Amino acid sequence: MADNIKLEVVTPEKLVVSEEAQIVMSPGSEGEFGVLDGHTPFLTTLKTGMIRYKDASGAERAVFVSGGFAEALPNKVTVLAESAERRRDINVERARAALARAEERLGKSVSDHEVDVVRAKAALMRAITRLNVIGTK
Ligand code: ATP
């Protein structure tokens, strides 16, 4: 069996994940990519999405990430994200409130040109993705 790889997910505020993983799937800007031991090194930007990995015991884990970069080395994946939370650390009420705010802003955007549509859409995507991460399992 292949060796594990080290997964590290960090934000400007905190270290979110630092553990051994059997496989890591990440939301690259050019599409989702998977990293196993021995992967060819590369660097990519990330989009808002879910990092999924199998920990050393084979349990499936999900982590929310928004923005940033991932570096894959043959035995390590490092993610530097603008924000990231493990599934268990996502506050569902906060994500639902953010979703409602973003929907309201986008609903108003047709008549109210003060609404920043790009920003509201990005907030909507973060909220939906957080709720999707909570919904895994
Ligand atoms: P909100 O409008 O609720 O702040 P947001 O998508 O604008 O949501 P971010 O800019 O992505 O928030 O993150 C700001 C900080 O708040 C980060 O530290 C992030 O981890 C944390 N955070 C945001 N939403 C949640 C949530 N639902 N549960 C836990 N932490 C959250």
Short mmCIF file of N, CA, C and O and ligand atoms in Angstrom, two decimals:
data_model
loop_
_atom_site.label_atom_id
_atom_site.label_comp_id
_atom_site.label_asym_id
_atom_site.label_seq_id
_atom_site.Cartn_x
_atom_site.Cartn_y
_atom_site.Cartn_z
N MET A 1 0.83 -1.20 0.00
CA MET A 1 0.00 0.00 0.00
C MET A 1 0.87 1.25 0.00
O MET A 1 1.94 1.27 0.59
N ALA A 2 0.40 2.31 -0.68
CA ALA A 2 1.19 3.56 -0.75
C ALA A 2 1.30 4.19 0.64
O ALA A 2 0.44 3.98 1.50
N ASP A 3 2.36 4.97 0.84
CA ASP A 3 2.54 5.70 2.10
C ASP A 3 1.52 6.83 2.19
O ASP A 3 0.97 7.28 1.18
N ASN A 4 1.31 7.31 3.40
CA ASN A 4 0.47 8.48 3.60
C ASN A 4 1.20 9.75 3.15
O ASN A 4 2.42 9.75 3.02
N ILE A 5 0.41 10.80 2.96
CA ILE A 5 1.00 12.11 2.71
C ILE A 5 0.61 13.01 3.88
O ILE A 5 -0.34 12.72 4.61
N LYS A 6 1.36 14.11 4.03
CA LYS A 6 1.03 15.07 5.08
C LYS A 6 0.12 16.14 4.48
O LYS A 6 0.41 16.66 3.40
N LEU A 7 -0.98 16.44 5.18
CA LEU A 7 -1.87 17.52 4.73
C LEU A 7 -1.81 18.65 5.74
O LEU A 7 -2.02 18.43 6.95
N GLU A 8 -1.54 19.85 5.24
CA GLU A 8 -1.61 21.04 6.10
C GLU A 8 -2.51 22.06 5.46
O GLU A 8 -2.35 22.38 4.27
N VAL A 9 -3.48 22.55 6.22
CA VAL A 9 -4.36 23.63 5.76
C VAL A 9 -4.20 24.77 6.76
O VAL A 9 -4.45 24.59 7.96
N VAL A 10 -3.75 25.92 6.26
CA VAL A 10 -3.55 27.08 7.13
C VAL A 10 -4.25 28.30 6.56
O VAL A 10 -4.42 28.42 5.35
N THR A 11 -4.69 29.18 7.45
CA THR A 11 -5.26 30.47 7.05
C THR A 11 -4.38 31.54 7.71
O THR A 11 -3.53 31.22 8.54
N PRO A 12 -4.61 32.82 7.38
CA PRO A 12 -3.82 33.85 8.07
C PRO A 12 -4.05 33.82 9.58
O PRO A 12 -3.23 34.33 10.34
N GLU A 13 -5.16 33.22 10.02
CA GLU A 13 -5.50 33.23 11.45
C GLU A 13 -5.05 31.99 12.20
O GLU A 13 -4.73 32.06 13.37
N LYS A 14 -5.12 30.83 11.52
CA LYS A 14 -4.88 29.61 12.30
C LYS A 14 -4.44 28.41 11.45
O LYS A 14 -4.61 28.42 10.22
N LEU A 15 -3.90 27.43 12.17
CA LEU A 15 -3.60 26.14 11.55
C LEU A 15 -4.89 25.31 11.68
O LEU A 15 -5.36 25.06 12.78
N VAL A 16 -5.45 24.93 10.55
CA VAL A 16 -6.76 24.25 10.58
C VAL A 16 -6.60 22.73 10.55
O VAL A 16 -7.30 22.01 11.26
N VAL A 17 -5.69 22.25 9.71
CA VAL A 17 -5.45 20.80 9.62
C VAL A 17 -3.94 20.57 9.56
O VAL A 17 -3.23 21.29 8.84
N SER A 18 -3.46 19.59 10.30
CA SER A 18 -2.09 19.14 10.16
C SER A 18 -2.11 17.66 10.50
O SER A 18 -2.08 17.29 11.68
N GLU A 19 -2.27 16.82 9.48
CA GLU A 19 -2.32 15.39 9.77
C GLU A 19 -1.98 14.54 8.56
O GLU A 19 -1.88 15.04 7.44
N GLU A 20 -1.78 13.27 8.81
CA GLU A 20 -1.47 12.32 7.75
C GLU A 20 -2.75 11.95 7.02
O GLU A 20 -3.81 11.80 7.63
N ALA A 21 -2.64 11.82 5.69
CA ALA A 21 -3.80 11.45 4.89
C ALA A 21 -3.41 10.39 3.86
O ALA A 21 -2.28 10.37 3.38
N GLN A 22 -4.40 9.54 3.53
CA GLN A 22 -4.14 8.52 2.50
C GLN A 22 -4.30 9.11 1.11
O GLN A 22 -3.59 8.76 0.19
N ILE A 23 -5.29 10.03 0.98
CA ILE A 23 -5.55 10.71 -0.30
C ILE A 23 -6.22 12.04 0.02
O ILE A 23 -6.98 12.14 1.00
N VAL A 24 -5.92 13.05 -0.81
CA VAL A 24 -6.49 14.39 -0.61
C VAL A 24 -7.10 14.86 -1.92
O VAL A 24 -6.43 14.81 -2.96
N MET A 25 -8.36 15.30 -1.88
CA MET A 25 -9.03 15.87 -3.06
C MET A 25 -9.26 17.35 -2.77
O MET A 25 -9.79 17.70 -1.70
N SER A 26 -8.88 18.21 -3.71
CA SER A 26 -8.98 19.66 -3.47
C SER A 26 -9.64 20.37 -4.64
O SER A 26 -9.50 19.94 -5.79
N PRO A 27 -10.34 21.50 -4.36
CA PRO A 27 -11.03 22.24 -5.41
C PRO A 27 -10.12 23.25 -6.11
O PRO A 27 -10.13 24.44 -5.80
N GLY A 28 -9.30 22.78 -7.05
CA GLY A 28 -8.42 23.69 -7.80
C GLY A 28 -9.23 24.58 -8.73
O GLY A 28 -10.33 24.22 -9.14
N SER A 29 -8.67 25.75 -9.06
CA SER A 29 -9.37 26.66 -9.97
C SER A 29 -9.66 26.00 -11.32
O SER A 29 -10.65 26.31 -11.98
N GLU A 30 -8.78 25.09 -11.72
CA GLU A 30 -8.96 24.43 -13.02
C GLU A 30 -9.72 23.11 -12.88
O GLU A 30 -9.81 22.35 -13.84
N GLY A 31 -10.23 22.85 -11.69
CA GLY A 31 -10.97 21.61 -11.48
C GLY A 31 -10.44 20.88 -10.26
O GLY A 31 -9.36 21.18 -9.76
N GLU A 32 -11.23 19.93 -9.80
CA GLU A 32 -10.83 19.19 -8.59
C GLU A 32 -9.62 18.30 -8.90
O GLU A 32 -9.54 17.73 -9.99
N PHE A 33 -8.68 18.22 -7.97
CA PHE A 33 -7.54 17.34 -8.19
C PHE A 33 -7.30 16.47 -6.96
O PHE A 33 -7.63 16.85 -5.84
N GLY A 34 -6.75 15.31 -7.20
CA GLY A 34 -6.46 14.37 -6.12
C GLY A 34 -4.96 14.18 -5.98
O GLY A 34 -4.23 14.21 -6.98
N VAL A 35 -4.50 14.03 -4.76
CA VAL A 35 -3.07 13.81 -4.51
C VAL A 35 -2.89 12.55 -3.67
O VAL A 35 -3.49 12.41 -2.60
N LEU A 36 -2.06 11.67 -4.20
CA LEU A 36 -1.62 10.47 -3.48
C LEU A 36 -0.11 10.56 -3.30
O LEU A 36 0.53 11.39 -3.97
N ASP A 37 0.45 9.72 -2.47
CA ASP A 37 1.90 9.68 -2.28
C ASP A 37 2.60 9.54 -3.65
O ASP A 37 2.16 8.76 -4.49
N GLY A 38 3.65 10.33 -3.85
CA GLY A 38 4.43 10.23 -5.08
C GLY A 38 3.94 11.13 -6.20
O GLY A 38 4.42 11.05 -7.34
N HIS A 39 2.97 12.00 -5.89
CA HIS A 39 2.42 12.90 -6.90
C HIS A 39 3.49 13.83 -7.47
O HIS A 39 4.38 14.26 -6.76
N THR A 40 3.37 14.17 -8.75
CA THR A 40 4.26 15.17 -9.36
C THR A 40 4.02 16.53 -8.72
O THR A 40 2.86 16.93 -8.57
N PRO A 41 5.06 17.27 -8.35
CA PRO A 41 4.87 18.57 -7.70
C PRO A 41 4.14 19.57 -8.59
O PRO A 41 4.39 19.62 -9.80
N PHE A 42 3.24 20.32 -8.03
CA PHE A 42 2.61 21.43 -8.75
C PHE A 42 2.00 22.42 -7.76
O PHE A 42 1.84 22.13 -6.57
N LEU A 43 1.65 23.59 -8.32
CA LEU A 43 1.09 24.68 -7.52
C LEU A 43 -0.16 25.15 -8.24
O LEU A 43 -0.15 25.27 -9.46
N THR A 44 -1.23 25.40 -7.51
CA THR A 44 -2.46 25.89 -8.15
C THR A 44 -3.21 26.84 -7.22
O THR A 44 -3.05 26.78 -6.00
N THR A 45 -4.03 27.69 -7.81
CA THR A 45 -4.95 28.48 -7.00
C THR A 45 -6.18 27.62 -6.72
O THR A 45 -6.46 26.64 -7.42
N LEU A 46 -6.91 28.01 -5.67
CA LEU A 46 -8.11 27.25 -5.28
C LEU A 46 -9.36 28.10 -5.48
O LEU A 46 -9.31 29.32 -5.42
N LYS A 47 -10.48 27.44 -5.68
CA LYS A 47 -11.74 28.17 -5.63
C LYS A 47 -12.48 27.76 -4.36
O LYS A 47 -12.06 26.81 -3.67
N THR A 48 -13.55 28.44 -4.06
CA THR A 48 -14.35 28.08 -2.90
C THR A 48 -14.84 26.65 -3.07
O THR A 48 -15.40 26.31 -4.13
N GLY A 49 -14.62 25.82 -2.10
CA GLY A 49 -15.04 24.43 -2.23
C GLY A 49 -14.69 23.61 -1.01
O GLY A 49 -14.50 24.14 0.08
N MET A 50 -14.61 22.31 -1.25
CA MET A 50 -14.44 21.36 -0.16
C MET A 50 -13.15 20.57 -0.38
O MET A 50 -12.96 20.06 -1.48
N ILE A 51 -12.31 20.52 0.64
CA ILE A 51 -11.19 19.56 0.60
C ILE A 51 -11.71 18.30 1.24
O ILE A 51 -12.29 18.35 2.33
N ARG A 52 -11.55 17.19 0.56
CA ARG A 52 -11.95 15.91 1.15
C ARG A 52 -10.70 15.04 1.25
O ARG A 52 -9.89 15.03 0.33
N TYR A 53 -10.55 14.38 2.38
CA TYR A 53 -9.39 13.50 2.50
C TYR A 53 -9.75 12.30 3.37
O TYR A 53 -10.73 12.33 4.12
N LYS A 54 -8.94 11.25 3.20
CA LYS A 54 -9.05 10.09 4.08
C LYS A 54 -7.92 10.18 5.07
O LYS A 54 -6.75 10.27 4.67
N ASP A 55 -8.24 10.16 6.35
CA ASP A 55 -7.18 10.25 7.35
C ASP A 55 -6.45 8.91 7.44
O ASP A 55 -6.77 7.95 6.71
N ALA A 56 -5.47 8.84 8.34
CA ALA A 56 -4.61 7.65 8.40
C ALA A 56 -5.41 6.38 8.69
O ALA A 56 -5.04 5.28 8.28
N SER A 57 -6.56 6.53 9.40
CA SER A 57 -7.37 5.34 9.72
C SER A 57 -8.38 5.02 8.61
O SER A 57 -9.14 4.07 8.73
N GLY A 58 -8.42 5.87 7.56
CA GLY A 58 -9.35 5.64 6.46
C GLY A 58 -10.67 6.38 6.60
O GLY A 58 -11.53 6.30 5.72
N ALA A 59 -10.85 7.16 7.70
CA ALA A 59 -12.09 7.93 7.88
C ALA A 59 -12.10 9.12 6.91
O ALA A 59 -11.08 9.76 6.69
N GLU A 60 -13.28 9.39 6.33
CA GLU A 60 -13.40 10.50 5.38
C GLU A 60 -13.64 11.80 6.11
O GLU A 60 -14.50 11.87 6.99
N ARG A 61 -12.89 12.82 5.75
CA ARG A 61 -12.99 14.14 6.38
C ARG A 61 -13.30 15.20 5.33
O ARG A 61 -12.89 15.05 4.17
N ALA A 62 -14.00 16.25 5.76
CA ALA A 62 -14.32 17.35 4.83
C ALA A 62 -13.97 18.67 5.49
O ALA A 62 -14.21 18.88 6.68
N VAL A 63 -13.36 19.56 4.70
CA VAL A 63 -12.93 20.87 5.18
C VAL A 63 -13.38 21.92 4.18
O VAL A 63 -13.15 21.76 2.97
N PHE A 64 -14.02 22.98 4.67
CA PHE A 64 -14.39 24.10 3.81
C PHE A 64 -13.15 24.94 3.53
O PHE A 64 -12.38 25.22 4.45
N VAL A 65 -12.96 25.37 2.26
CA VAL A 65 -11.90 26.32 1.95
C VAL A 65 -12.41 27.39 1.01
O VAL A 65 -13.25 27.11 0.14
N SER A 66 -11.90 28.59 1.19
CA SER A 66 -12.26 29.69 0.29
C SER A 66 -11.00 30.44 -0.09
O SER A 66 -10.30 30.96 0.77
N GLY A 67 -10.71 30.44 -1.38
CA GLY A 67 -9.58 31.19 -1.91
C GLY A 67 -8.24 30.64 -1.50
O GLY A 67 -8.14 29.75 -0.66
N GLY A 68 -7.18 31.14 -2.12
CA GLY A 68 -5.83 30.76 -1.72
C GLY A 68 -5.16 29.83 -2.72
O GLY A 68 -5.55 29.73 -3.88
N PHE A 69 -4.16 29.12 -2.21
CA PHE A 69 -3.29 28.29 -3.06
C PHE A 69 -3.12 26.90 -2.46
O PHE A 69 -3.24 26.74 -1.25
N ALA A 70 -2.79 25.96 -3.32
CA ALA A 70 -2.37 24.64 -2.85
C ALA A 70 -1.05 24.28 -3.52
O ALA A 70 -0.86 24.55 -4.71
N GLU A 71 -0.15 23.73 -2.72
CA GLU A 71 1.11 23.22 -3.26
C GLU A 71 1.13 21.72 -3.01
O GLU A 71 0.97 21.28 -1.86
N ALA A 72 1.30 20.96 -4.08
CA ALA A 72 1.42 19.50 -3.92
C ALA A 72 2.88 19.12 -4.12
O ALA A 72 3.50 19.49 -5.12
N LEU A 73 3.45 18.41 -3.16
CA LEU A 73 4.79 17.83 -3.27
C LEU A 73 4.60 16.31 -3.25
O LEU A 73 3.49 15.85 -2.95
N PRO A 74 5.62 15.52 -3.55
CA PRO A 74 5.39 14.07 -3.62
C PRO A 74 4.78 13.47 -2.35
O PRO A 74 4.04 12.50 -2.41
N ASN A 75 5.08 14.07 -1.18
CA ASN A 75 4.55 13.48 0.06
C ASN A 75 3.85 14.50 0.96
O ASN A 75 3.70 14.26 2.16
N LYS A 76 3.45 15.65 0.37
CA LYS A 76 2.82 16.68 1.20
C LYS A 76 1.92 17.58 0.37
O LYS A 76 2.27 17.93 -0.75
N VAL A 77 0.76 17.96 0.95
CA VAL A 77 -0.10 18.97 0.33
C VAL A 77 -0.23 20.11 1.34
O VAL A 77 -0.61 19.88 2.49
N THR A 78 0.11 21.32 0.89
CA THR A 78 -0.03 22.49 1.75
C THR A 78 -1.06 23.42 1.12
O THR A 78 -0.95 23.76 -0.05
N VAL A 79 -2.05 23.79 1.92
CA VAL A 79 -3.10 24.71 1.44
C VAL A 79 -3.02 25.98 2.27
O VAL A 79 -3.04 25.93 3.50
N LEU A 80 -2.89 27.10 1.58
CA LEU A 80 -2.93 28.42 2.23
C LEU A 80 -4.23 29.06 1.78
O LEU A 80 -4.35 29.46 0.62
N ALA A 81 -5.22 29.12 2.68
CA ALA A 81 -6.55 29.57 2.27
C ALA A 81 -6.92 30.88 2.96
O ALA A 81 -6.41 31.18 4.04
N GLU A 82 -7.80 31.64 2.32
CA GLU A 82 -8.28 32.87 2.97
C GLU A 82 -9.12 32.51 4.18
O GLU A 82 -9.00 33.11 5.24
N SER A 83 -10.01 31.53 4.03
CA SER A 83 -10.70 30.98 5.20
C SER A 83 -10.87 29.48 5.03
O SER A 83 -10.97 28.98 3.90
N ALA A 84 -10.90 28.78 6.15
CA ALA A 84 -11.04 27.32 6.13
C ALA A 84 -11.59 26.88 7.48
O ALA A 84 -11.25 27.45 8.51
N GLU A 85 -12.46 25.90 7.43
CA GLU A 85 -12.98 25.31 8.67
C GLU A 85 -13.18 23.82 8.47
O GLU A 85 -13.65 23.39 7.42
N ARG A 86 -12.84 23.06 9.49
CA ARG A 86 -13.20 21.65 9.50
C ARG A 86 -14.72 21.55 9.59
O ARG A 86 -15.37 22.43 10.17
N ARG A 87 -15.26 20.44 9.11
CA ARG A 87 -16.71 20.25 9.10
C ARG A 87 -17.31 20.51 10.48
O ARG A 87 -18.31 21.23 10.61
N ARG A 88 -16.69 19.97 11.51
CA ARG A 88 -17.27 20.08 12.86
C ARG A 88 -17.21 21.50 13.41
O ARG A 88 -17.88 21.81 14.39
N ASP A 89 -16.38 22.37 12.80
CA ASP A 89 -16.24 23.74 13.31
C ASP A 89 -17.13 24.75 12.57
O ASP A 89 -17.11 25.94 12.90
N ILE A 90 -17.88 24.29 11.59
CA ILE A 90 -18.74 25.21 10.84
C ILE A 90 -20.01 25.46 11.65
O ILE A 90 -20.67 24.54 12.09
N ASN A 91 -20.31 26.74 11.81
CA ASN A 91 -21.51 27.15 12.54
C ASN A 91 -22.67 27.21 11.54
O ASN A 91 -22.70 28.07 10.66
N VAL A 92 -23.61 26.30 11.67
CA VAL A 92 -24.68 26.18 10.68
C VAL A 92 -25.58 27.41 10.67
O VAL A 92 -25.98 27.88 9.59
N GLU A 93 -25.87 27.96 11.84
CA GLU A 93 -26.74 29.15 11.89
C GLU A 93 -26.08 30.33 11.20
O GLU A 93 -26.73 31.09 10.49
N ARG A 94 -24.79 30.48 11.43
CA ARG A 94 -24.07 31.57 10.78
C ARG A 94 -24.08 31.41 9.26
O ARG A 94 -24.26 32.38 8.52
N ALA A 95 -23.88 30.19 8.80
CA ALA A 95 -23.87 29.95 7.35
C ALA A 95 -25.26 30.19 6.76
O ALA A 95 -25.39 30.76 5.67
N ARG A 96 -26.31 29.79 7.48
CA ARG A 96 -27.68 30.03 6.99
C ARG A 96 -27.98 31.53 6.93
O ARG A 96 -28.61 32.01 5.99
N ALA A 97 -27.51 32.26 7.95
CA ALA A 97 -27.74 33.71 7.97
C ALA A 97 -26.99 34.38 6.81
O ALA A 97 -27.52 35.28 6.15
N ALA A 98 -25.75 33.92 6.55
CA ALA A 98 -24.97 34.49 5.44
C ALA A 98 -25.66 34.19 4.11
O ALA A 98 -25.71 35.04 3.21
N LEU A 99 -26.22 33.00 3.99
CA LEU A 99 -26.95 32.62 2.77
C LEU A 99 -28.15 33.54 2.57
O LEU A 99 -28.36 34.07 1.47
N ALA A 100 -28.92 33.77 3.63
CA ALA A 100 -30.12 34.61 3.54
C ALA A 100 -29.73 36.06 3.16
O ALA A 100 -30.37 36.68 2.31
N ARG A 101 -28.65 36.56 3.77
CA ARG A 101 -28.19 37.93 3.44
C ARG A 101 -27.80 38.04 1.97
O ARG A 101 -28.17 38.99 1.28
N ALA A 102 -27.05 37.06 1.51
CA ALA A 102 -26.58 37.10 0.11
C ALA A 102 -27.77 36.99 -0.85
O ALA A 102 -27.83 37.71 -1.86
N GLU A 103 -28.73 36.14 -0.52
CA GLU A 103 -29.90 36.00 -1.40
C GLU A 103 -30.69 37.30 -1.45
O GLU A 103 -31.16 37.72 -2.51
N GLU A 104 -30.81 37.94 -0.29
CA GLU A 104 -31.56 39.19 -0.24
C GLU A 104 -30.86 40.26 -1.08
O GLU A 104 -31.49 40.97 -1.86
N ARG A 105 -29.54 40.34 -0.95
CA ARG A 105 -28.78 41.35 -1.72
C ARG A 105 -28.91 41.09 -3.21
O ARG A 105 -29.10 42.02 -3.99
N LEU A 106 -28.81 39.83 -3.59
CA LEU A 106 -28.90 39.53 -5.02
C LEU A 106 -30.31 39.81 -5.55
O LEU A 106 -30.48 40.26 -6.68
N GLY A 107 -31.32 39.57 -4.70
CA GLY A 107 -32.70 39.86 -5.10
C GLY A 107 -32.91 41.35 -5.33
O GLY A 107 -33.65 41.76 -6.24
N LYS A 108 -32.22 42.17 -4.54
CA LYS A 108 -32.35 43.63 -4.65
C LYS A 108 -31.52 44.21 -5.79
O LYS A 108 -31.70 45.36 -6.16
N SER A 109 -30.56 43.42 -6.27
CA SER A 109 -29.54 44.00 -7.15
C SER A 109 -30.10 44.53 -8.46
O SER A 109 -29.50 45.38 -9.10
N VAL A 110 -31.28 44.05 -8.88
CA VAL A 110 -31.85 44.50 -10.15
C VAL A 110 -32.23 45.97 -10.07
O VAL A 110 -31.95 46.76 -10.98
N SER A 111 -32.83 46.36 -8.93
CA SER A 111 -33.25 47.76 -8.79
C SER A 111 -32.22 48.62 -8.07
O SER A 111 -32.16 49.82 -8.27
N ASP A 112 -31.40 48.00 -7.23
CA ASP A 112 -30.46 48.77 -6.42
C ASP A 112 -29.05 48.57 -6.94
O ASP A 112 -28.41 47.54 -6.73
N HIS A 113 -28.54 49.60 -7.61
CA HIS A 113 -27.23 49.45 -8.25
C HIS A 113 -26.07 49.61 -7.28
O HIS A 113 -24.91 49.47 -7.67
N GLU A 114 -26.39 49.89 -6.01
CA GLU A 114 -25.35 49.95 -4.98
C GLU A 114 -24.89 48.54 -4.59
O GLU A 114 -23.83 48.37 -4.00
N VAL A 115 -25.72 47.54 -4.88
CA VAL A 115 -25.37 46.17 -4.48
C VAL A 115 -24.20 45.67 -5.32
O VAL A 115 -24.22 45.76 -6.55
N ASP A 116 -23.18 45.17 -4.64
CA ASP A 116 -22.02 44.61 -5.32
C ASP A 116 -22.34 43.13 -5.62
O ASP A 116 -22.27 42.28 -4.75
N VAL A 117 -22.72 42.89 -6.88
CA VAL A 117 -23.21 41.56 -7.25
C VAL A 117 -22.10 40.50 -7.16
O VAL A 117 -22.34 39.39 -6.67
N VAL A 118 -20.91 40.86 -7.58
CA VAL A 118 -19.80 39.89 -7.55
C VAL A 118 -19.54 39.45 -6.11
O VAL A 118 -19.39 38.27 -5.81
N ARG A 119 -19.54 40.45 -5.21
CA ARG A 119 -19.29 40.16 -3.79
C ARG A 119 -20.42 39.32 -3.20
O ARG A 119 -20.17 38.38 -2.45
N ALA A 120 -21.65 39.67 -3.55
CA ALA A 120 -22.80 38.92 -3.02
C ALA A 120 -22.79 37.47 -3.53
O ALA A 120 -23.09 36.54 -2.79
N LYS A 121 -22.42 37.31 -4.80
CA LYS A 121 -22.36 35.93 -5.36
C LYS A 121 -21.27 35.11 -4.68
O LYS A 121 -21.43 33.92 -4.42
N ALA A 122 -20.14 35.76 -4.38
CA ALA A 122 -19.04 35.03 -3.70
C ALA A 122 -19.48 34.63 -2.29
O ALA A 122 -19.19 33.51 -1.84
N ALA A 123 -20.19 35.54 -1.60
CA ALA A 123 -20.68 35.22 -0.25
C ALA A 123 -21.71 34.09 -0.31
O ALA A 123 -21.73 33.20 0.55
N LEU A 124 -22.56 34.13 -1.34
CA LEU A 124 -23.56 33.07 -1.53
C LEU A 124 -22.87 31.72 -1.71
O LEU A 124 -23.24 30.72 -1.09
N MET A 125 -21.83 31.73 -2.55
CA MET A 125 -21.11 30.48 -2.82
C MET A 125 -20.44 29.95 -1.54
O MET A 125 -20.47 28.75 -1.28
N ARG A 126 -19.88 30.84 -0.72
CA ARG A 126 -19.25 30.39 0.53
C ARG A 126 -20.30 29.76 1.46
O ARG A 126 -20.08 28.70 2.04
N ALA A 127 -21.47 30.43 1.55
CA ALA A 127 -22.51 29.92 2.45
C ALA A 127 -23.04 28.56 1.98
O ALA A 127 -23.17 27.62 2.78
N ILE A 128 -23.30 28.46 0.68
CA ILE A 128 -23.82 27.19 0.14
C ILE A 128 -22.79 26.07 0.36
O ILE A 128 -23.13 24.96 0.76
N THR A 129 -21.52 26.41 0.11
CA THR A 129 -20.48 25.38 0.25
C THR A 129 -20.33 24.96 1.70
O THR A 129 -20.17 23.76 2.00
N ARG A 130 -20.41 25.92 2.65
CA ARG A 130 -20.33 25.53 4.07
C ARG A 130 -21.48 24.57 4.42
O ARG A 130 -21.27 23.58 5.11
N LEU A 131 -22.66 24.89 3.92
CA LEU A 131 -23.81 24.02 4.21
C LEU A 131 -23.63 22.65 3.55
O LEU A 131 -24.00 21.62 4.13
N ASN A 132 -23.02 22.64 2.38
CA ASN A 132 -22.74 21.35 1.72
C ASN A 132 -21.74 20.53 2.52
O ASN A 132 -21.86 19.31 2.62
N VAL A 133 -20.73 21.20 3.07
CA VAL A 133 -19.72 20.47 3.88
C VAL A 133 -20.40 19.86 5.09
O VAL A 133 -20.19 18.70 5.44
N ILE A 134 -21.27 20.65 5.75
CA ILE A 134 -22.00 20.12 6.92
C ILE A 134 -22.84 18.92 6.48
O ILE A 134 -22.98 17.95 7.23
N GLY A 135 -23.37 18.98 5.27
CA GLY A 135 -24.25 17.91 4.76
C GLY A 135 -23.55 16.64 4.36
O GLY A 135 -24.20 15.63 4.10
N THR A 136 -22.21 16.64 4.32
CA THR A 136 -21.51 15.40 3.96
C THR A 136 -21.67 14.43 5.13
O THR A 136 -21.53 14.82 6.28
N LYS A 137 -21.95 13.19 4.82
CA LYS A 137 -22.17 12.12 5.81
C LYS A 137 -23.55 12.20 6.42
O LYS A 137 -24.03 13.27 6.73
P1 ATP B 1 -19.93 35.75 7.38
O1 ATP B 1 -20.71 36.73 6.56
O2 ATP B 1 -20.77 34.90 8.28
O3 ATP B 1 -18.72 36.40 8.08
P2 ATP B 1 -18.15 34.95 5.25
O4 ATP B 1 -18.30 33.91 4.18
O5 ATP B 1 -18.12 36.36 4.78
O6 ATP B 1 -19.32 34.72 6.33
P3 ATP B 1 -15.36 34.54 5.61
O7 ATP B 1 -14.87 35.88 5.12
O8 ATP B 1 -15.21 33.37 4.68
O9 ATP B 1 -16.86 34.66 6.13
O10 ATP B 1 -14.62 34.16 6.99
C1 ATP B 1 -14.35 35.10 8.04
C2 ATP B 1 -13.98 34.31 9.29
O11 ATP B 1 -15.16 33.75 9.86
C3 ATP B 1 -13.04 33.15 9.04
O12 ATP B 1 -12.21 32.99 10.16
C4 ATP B 1 -13.97 31.95 8.89
O13 ATP B 1 -13.32 30.74 9.23
C5 ATP B 1 -15.07 32.31 9.88
N1 ATP B 1 -16.41 31.81 9.50
C6 ATP B 1 -17.24 32.35 8.58
N2 ATP B 1 -18.42 31.68 8.53
C7 ATP B 1 -18.31 30.66 9.43
C8 ATP B 1 -19.19 29.61 9.84
N3 ATP B 1 -20.41 29.44 9.31
N4 ATP B 1 -18.75 28.77 10.81
C9 ATP B 1 -17.52 28.92 11.35
N5 ATP B 1 -16.65 29.89 11.01
C10 ATP B 1 -17.03 30.76 10.06
#
